[in-house]
């Protein structure tokens, strides 16, 4: 029997270029040194994290041009299984630039490459025809402006037909339309929550009724709302209403923090852990990720330490 796989889909993949400068200058050249290039994009980051945690993953993404070739080569070097859907246009390069004098970092993220209809339809077809039947599909990252906002919603419907559960982490109108179809797990941030209609207070208690109403509308089995340094909230069809807060950590890089959350929570659910524990680990993973360089969660010992200091309360 072939092993079950978690598929990830990244419609706006990128090569993440990490660089460093002594000091930012606003009125003259800021001279930088490139430190490394890493595969980037939500689903790609999730696939790599999951694989590092011992789960078989395949990352699906459209890519083209020089950076598309570089992205494929970086994934090959990493040993990551992937399916690249060829496109005519150039894949994006994002930039993470650290200023040594202040410890501040800029994370410059650009729109995904332009896709024509045949190309984005090929991405849906790749997911639809993947064999053997995957265990989960993780949709993570933004949708390029050239792709219809209905793209993720159509894909979620196709997954329902195959009894394939979907984990969703995106934004804007594509998020709203996909949630109308219902997913297994969705991760929202505060901006997503406002875009879905929330205009209330900022405390977990004030946010809870709106989050529960979205759950009752059938948007997801498990809904997570991240709150920045204040951790995250979860409401679940199991009746859970939780708020988790991580310990204070030194911020090194925000790149990949949300992807670390999705990766670890998905991993724990896949392994059969209770939802409350999977959620607490997700919150810990985001904190562990922002306190380490790069866009991956590589130090599992650090993750375990942060989890041991993460507080979980019932709402």
Short mmCIF file of C-alpha atoms in Angstrom, two decimals:
data_model
loop_
_atom_site.label_atom_id
_atom_site.label_comp_id
_atom_site.label_asym_id
_atom_site.label_seq_id
_atom_site.Cartn_x
_atom_site.Cartn_y
_atom_site.Cartn_z
CA UNK A 1 0.00 0.00 0.00
CA UNK A 2 1.31 3.44 -0.97
CA UNK A 3 1.74 5.89 1.93
CA UNK A 4 -0.80 8.66 2.31
CA UNK A 5 0.49 12.10 1.48
CA UNK A 6 -0.38 15.63 2.52
CA UNK A 7 -0.56 17.87 -0.55
CA UNK A 8 0.14 21.59 -0.32
CA UNK A 9 -0.81 24.20 -2.91
CA UNK A 10 1.05 27.50 -3.32
CA UNK A 11 -0.35 29.74 -6.05
CA UNK A 12 2.15 32.57 -5.35
CA UNK A 13 5.44 30.74 -4.80
CA UNK A 14 8.68 32.67 -4.51
CA UNK A 15 12.37 32.46 -3.97
CA UNK A 16 13.12 34.14 -0.63
CA UNK A 17 16.40 36.04 -0.78
CA UNK A 18 17.87 36.78 2.65
CA UNK A 19 20.32 39.69 2.92
CA UNK A 20 21.97 41.81 5.59
CA UNK A 21 23.13 45.42 5.84
CA UNK A 22 24.88 47.34 8.59
CA UNK A 23 22.42 50.25 8.37
CA UNK A 24 19.47 51.40 6.25
CA UNK A 25 19.97 54.73 4.46
CA UNK A 26 17.02 56.71 3.14
CA UNK A 27 19.03 59.29 1.17
CA UNK A 28 21.83 57.15 -0.29
CA UNK A 29 22.70 53.58 -1.24
CA UNK A 30 22.18 50.84 1.32
CA UNK A 31 24.84 48.25 0.56
CA UNK A 32 23.82 44.67 1.32
CA UNK A 33 25.25 41.18 1.36
CA UNK A 34 23.17 38.21 0.22
CA UNK A 35 23.27 35.47 2.86
CA UNK A 36 21.13 32.76 1.24
CA UNK A 37 18.24 31.84 -1.00
CA UNK A 38 15.41 29.63 0.26
CA UNK A 39 12.25 28.20 -1.31
CA UNK A 40 9.32 30.42 -0.34
CA UNK A 41 5.55 30.62 -0.42
CA UNK A 42 2.99 29.42 2.12
CA UNK A 43 2.32 25.89 0.94
CA UNK A 44 5.96 25.25 0.13
CA UNK A 45 7.00 26.32 3.63
CA UNK A 46 4.30 24.09 5.12
CA UNK A 47 5.36 21.08 3.02
CA UNK A 48 9.00 21.43 4.06
CA UNK A 49 8.10 21.81 7.74
CA UNK A 50 5.80 18.77 7.63
CA UNK A 51 8.42 16.67 5.88
CA UNK A 52 10.95 17.60 8.55
CA UNK A 53 8.44 16.33 11.12
CA UNK A 54 8.32 12.95 9.38
CA UNK A 55 5.19 13.36 7.24
CA UNK A 56 5.17 12.54 3.52
CA UNK A 57 4.37 15.71 1.58
CA UNK A 58 4.19 16.91 -2.02
CA UNK A 59 4.17 20.62 -2.80
CA UNK A 60 2.23 21.75 -5.88
CA UNK A 61 2.89 25.19 -7.37
CA UNK A 62 3.07 27.09 -10.70
CA UNK A 63 6.51 28.43 -11.60
CA UNK A 64 8.44 29.80 -14.56
CA UNK A 65 11.52 31.70 -15.65
CA UNK A 66 14.88 31.92 -13.93
CA UNK A 67 13.44 32.04 -10.42
CA UNK A 68 11.12 29.14 -11.22
CA UNK A 69 14.17 27.06 -12.15
CA UNK A 70 16.00 28.24 -9.03
CA UNK A 71 13.01 27.37 -6.85
CA UNK A 72 12.88 23.85 -8.31
CA UNK A 73 16.61 23.40 -7.81
CA UNK A 74 16.42 24.55 -4.19
CA UNK A 75 13.61 22.08 -3.50
CA UNK A 76 15.53 19.28 -5.22
CA UNK A 77 18.57 20.08 -3.06
CA UNK A 78 16.32 19.99 0.01
CA UNK A 79 14.87 16.58 -0.91
CA UNK A 80 11.33 17.96 -1.08
CA UNK A 81 8.83 16.18 -3.34
CA UNK A 82 7.02 18.66 -5.59
CA UNK A 83 5.00 19.06 -8.77
CA UNK A 84 5.81 22.22 -10.69
CA UNK A 85 3.12 23.42 -13.08
CA UNK A 86 5.01 25.27 -15.87
CA UNK A 87 4.02 28.87 -16.58
CA UNK A 88 5.32 31.43 -19.06
CA UNK A 89 5.96 34.31 -16.66
CA UNK A 90 8.73 34.83 -14.14
CA UNK A 91 8.31 33.54 -10.58
CA UNK A 92 8.55 36.14 -7.83
CA UNK A 93 11.57 36.81 -5.64
CA UNK A 94 10.87 38.18 -2.14
CA UNK A 95 13.47 39.87 0.04
CA UNK A 96 14.18 39.60 3.76
CA UNK A 97 16.66 42.34 4.71
CA UNK A 98 18.17 42.56 8.21
CA UNK A 99 19.70 45.77 9.60
CA UNK A 100 22.49 44.85 12.01
CA UNK A 101 22.63 48.25 13.73
CA UNK A 102 19.04 48.09 14.98
CA UNK A 103 18.09 44.42 14.72
CA UNK A 104 15.13 45.44 12.54
CA UNK A 105 14.16 43.49 9.45
CA UNK A 106 12.24 44.30 6.30
CA UNK A 107 10.21 41.51 4.70
CA UNK A 108 9.40 42.66 1.16
CA UNK A 109 6.72 40.51 -0.47
CA UNK A 110 5.70 40.96 -4.10
CA UNK A 111 2.62 39.76 -6.02
CA UNK A 112 2.65 36.28 -7.49
CA UNK A 113 3.44 35.75 -11.16
CA UNK A 114 0.69 36.38 -13.74
CA UNK A 115 -1.01 33.14 -14.84
CA UNK A 116 -3.21 32.61 -17.89
CA UNK A 117 -6.35 30.47 -17.68
CA UNK A 118 -4.71 27.30 -19.00
CA UNK A 119 -2.04 27.57 -16.32
CA UNK A 120 -4.30 28.02 -13.31
CA UNK A 121 -6.67 25.34 -14.58
CA UNK A 122 -3.65 23.02 -14.78
CA UNK A 123 -3.02 23.67 -11.07
CA UNK A 124 -6.56 22.57 -10.19
CA UNK A 125 -6.20 19.53 -12.45
CA UNK A 126 -2.93 18.52 -10.73
CA UNK A 127 -4.65 18.50 -7.34
CA UNK A 128 -7.75 16.75 -8.71
CA UNK A 129 -5.81 13.95 -10.41
CA UNK A 130 -3.12 13.36 -7.78
CA UNK A 131 -2.80 9.69 -6.88
CA UNK A 132 -2.89 8.02 -4.40
CA UNK A 133 -5.70 9.85 -2.60
CA UNK A 134 -4.06 12.43 -0.30
CA UNK A 135 -4.92 12.67 3.37
CA UNK A 136 -5.18 16.47 3.38
CA UNK A 137 -4.80 19.47 1.10
CA UNK A 138 -3.19 22.55 2.63
CA UNK A 139 -3.93 25.73 0.65
CA UNK A 140 -1.56 28.40 1.90
CA UNK A 141 -0.58 31.78 0.54
CA UNK A 142 -2.15 34.50 -1.56
CA UNK A 143 -3.82 34.17 -4.93
CA UNK A 144 -2.12 36.01 -7.83
CA UNK A 145 -4.24 38.95 -9.12
CA UNK A 146 -4.54 37.23 -12.51
CA UNK A 147 -6.40 34.22 -11.06
CA UNK A 148 -10.18 34.49 -10.41
CA UNK A 149 -11.18 35.01 -6.78
CA UNK A 150 -13.35 31.87 -7.08
CA UNK A 151 -10.31 29.64 -7.67
CA UNK A 152 -9.91 28.34 -4.10
CA UNK A 153 -13.69 27.98 -3.63
CA UNK A 154 -13.90 25.83 -6.77
CA UNK A 155 -11.00 23.74 -5.55
CA UNK A 156 -12.60 23.26 -2.11
CA UNK A 157 -15.77 22.02 -3.84
CA UNK A 158 -13.72 19.55 -5.88
CA UNK A 159 -12.07 18.35 -2.67
CA UNK A 160 -15.48 17.79 -1.05
CA UNK A 161 -16.39 15.54 -3.99
CA UNK A 162 -13.28 13.43 -3.22
CA UNK A 163 -13.82 13.53 0.58
CA UNK A 164 -10.50 15.35 0.86
CA UNK A 165 -10.16 17.64 3.88
CA UNK A 166 -8.82 21.16 3.33
CA UNK A 167 -6.67 23.36 5.57
CA UNK A 168 -6.90 26.99 4.43
CA UNK A 169 -4.60 29.95 5.06
CA UNK A 170 -5.19 32.78 2.60
CA UNK A 171 -6.75 36.25 2.58
CA UNK A 172 -9.15 38.68 0.93
CA UNK A 173 -12.09 37.78 -1.25
CA UNK A 174 -10.63 34.34 -2.16
CA UNK A 175 -10.70 33.50 1.57
CA UNK A 176 -14.32 34.63 1.96
CA UNK A 177 -15.51 32.66 -1.08
CA UNK A 178 -13.64 29.51 -0.05
CA UNK A 179 -15.01 29.65 3.50
CA UNK A 180 -18.54 29.74 2.09
CA UNK A 181 -17.88 26.17 0.91
CA UNK A 182 -16.61 24.99 4.31
CA UNK A 183 -13.12 23.71 5.17
CA UNK A 184 -11.61 21.48 7.83
CA UNK A 185 -9.33 24.11 9.40
CA UNK A 186 -8.84 27.80 8.67
CA UNK A 187 -6.26 30.17 10.13
CA UNK A 188 -7.29 33.83 10.15
CA UNK A 189 -5.33 36.88 11.23
CA UNK A 190 -6.84 40.08 12.60
CA UNK A 191 -6.99 41.72 9.15
CA UNK A 192 -8.78 38.66 7.71
CA UNK A 193 -11.26 38.78 10.58
CA UNK A 194 -12.08 42.43 9.88
CA UNK A 195 -12.42 41.71 6.16
CA UNK A 196 -14.98 39.03 7.02
CA UNK A 197 -17.08 41.68 8.76
CA UNK A 198 -15.83 41.94 12.35
CA UNK A 199 -15.85 45.50 13.71
CA UNK A 200 -15.87 44.95 17.48
CA UNK A 201 -13.37 45.14 20.31
CA UNK A 202 -9.93 43.60 20.51
CA UNK A 203 -10.17 41.31 23.53
CA UNK A 204 -10.69 37.56 23.07
CA UNK A 205 -14.02 37.78 24.94
CA UNK A 206 -15.26 40.48 22.54
CA UNK A 207 -14.14 38.55 19.47
CA UNK A 208 -15.55 35.21 20.58
CA UNK A 209 -19.24 35.65 19.56
CA UNK A 210 -18.33 36.61 16.00
CA UNK A 211 -15.93 33.69 15.70
CA UNK A 212 -18.61 31.30 16.99
CA UNK A 213 -21.12 32.73 14.50
CA UNK A 214 -18.72 32.02 11.63
CA UNK A 215 -18.32 28.48 12.91
CA UNK A 216 -22.11 28.08 13.08
CA UNK A 217 -22.35 29.28 9.47
CA UNK A 218 -20.35 26.21 8.44
CA UNK A 219 -17.15 27.99 7.46
CA UNK A 220 -14.87 25.40 9.12
CA UNK A 221 -14.64 22.54 11.58
CA UNK A 222 -11.88 24.40 13.43
CA UNK A 223 -11.37 28.17 13.26
CA UNK A 224 -8.16 29.80 14.48
CA UNK A 225 -7.74 33.56 14.88
CA UNK A 226 -4.16 34.71 15.46
CA UNK A 227 -3.64 37.77 17.66
CA UNK A 228 0.02 38.66 17.16
CA UNK A 229 1.94 38.74 20.46
CA UNK A 230 -1.30 37.89 22.29
CA UNK A 231 -1.31 34.38 20.85
CA UNK A 232 -4.41 32.99 19.18
CA UNK A 233 -8.02 31.89 19.70
CA UNK A 234 -9.71 28.69 18.59
CA UNK A 235 -13.34 27.66 18.27
CA UNK A 236 -14.19 24.14 17.16
CA UNK A 237 -17.20 22.02 16.29
CA UNK A 238 -16.08 19.86 19.22
CA UNK A 239 -17.21 22.72 21.47
CA UNK A 240 -13.73 24.03 22.26
CA UNK A 241 -13.28 27.75 22.93
CA UNK A 242 -9.63 28.41 23.72
CA UNK A 243 -7.12 31.23 24.01
CA UNK A 244 -3.41 30.36 23.92
CA UNK A 245 -0.56 32.75 24.69
CA UNK A 246 3.12 31.93 24.09
CA UNK A 247 6.01 33.14 26.24
CA UNK A 248 7.82 36.32 25.23
CA UNK A 249 10.56 35.60 22.69
CA UNK A 250 13.16 37.71 20.92
CA UNK A 251 11.93 38.50 17.41
CA UNK A 252 14.50 37.56 14.76
CA UNK A 253 12.40 37.09 11.63
CA UNK A 254 8.67 37.08 10.89
CA UNK A 255 9.21 35.12 7.67
CA UNK A 256 7.30 31.84 7.79
CA UNK A 257 5.75 32.29 11.25
CA UNK A 258 2.17 31.76 10.07
CA UNK A 259 3.31 28.81 7.98
CA UNK A 260 4.95 27.29 11.05
CA UNK A 261 1.63 27.61 12.91
CA UNK A 262 -0.25 25.83 10.10
CA UNK A 263 2.47 23.20 9.72
CA UNK A 264 2.62 22.13 13.35
CA UNK A 265 -1.13 22.26 14.02
CA UNK A 266 -1.76 20.25 10.85
CA UNK A 267 0.96 17.78 11.85
CA UNK A 268 -0.51 17.19 15.31
CA UNK A 269 -4.05 16.76 13.94
CA UNK A 270 -2.73 14.34 11.29
CA UNK A 271 -1.01 12.35 14.04
CA UNK A 272 -4.28 12.09 15.97
CA UNK A 273 -3.46 14.53 18.77
CA UNK A 274 -6.38 16.29 20.52
CA UNK A 275 -7.42 19.55 18.88
CA UNK A 276 -6.54 21.59 21.99
CA UNK A 277 -2.99 20.20 22.00
CA UNK A 278 -2.58 20.70 18.24
CA UNK A 279 -3.71 24.31 18.68
CA UNK A 280 -1.31 24.98 21.57
CA UNK A 281 1.55 23.55 19.52
CA UNK A 282 0.58 25.79 16.59
CA UNK A 283 0.79 28.89 18.79
CA UNK A 284 4.15 27.71 20.15
CA UNK A 285 5.40 27.04 16.62
CA UNK A 286 4.70 30.60 15.48
CA UNK A 287 6.58 31.99 18.49
CA UNK A 288 9.46 29.57 17.93
CA UNK A 289 9.61 30.55 14.26
CA UNK A 290 9.82 34.32 14.81
CA UNK A 291 12.68 33.79 17.26
CA UNK A 292 14.85 31.90 14.73
CA UNK A 293 16.29 33.00 11.37
CA UNK A 294 15.01 31.86 7.97
CA UNK A 295 11.50 30.78 6.96
CA UNK A 296 11.49 27.26 8.43
CA UNK A 297 10.94 25.71 11.84
CA UNK A 298 14.06 23.63 12.29
CA UNK A 299 14.78 23.51 16.05
CA UNK A 300 12.32 20.99 17.53
CA UNK A 301 13.91 21.25 20.98
CA UNK A 302 13.19 24.98 21.00
CA UNK A 303 9.63 24.28 19.86
CA UNK A 304 9.12 21.90 22.78
CA UNK A 305 10.49 24.47 25.23
CA UNK A 306 8.18 27.19 23.89
CA UNK A 307 5.24 24.77 24.03
CA UNK A 308 5.98 24.00 27.68
CA UNK A 309 5.64 27.73 28.45
CA UNK A 310 2.55 28.34 26.29
CA UNK A 311 -0.58 29.01 28.38
CA UNK A 312 -3.95 27.61 27.34
CA UNK A 313 -7.22 28.85 28.86
CA UNK A 314 -10.90 28.14 28.25
CA UNK A 315 -13.03 31.03 27.07
#
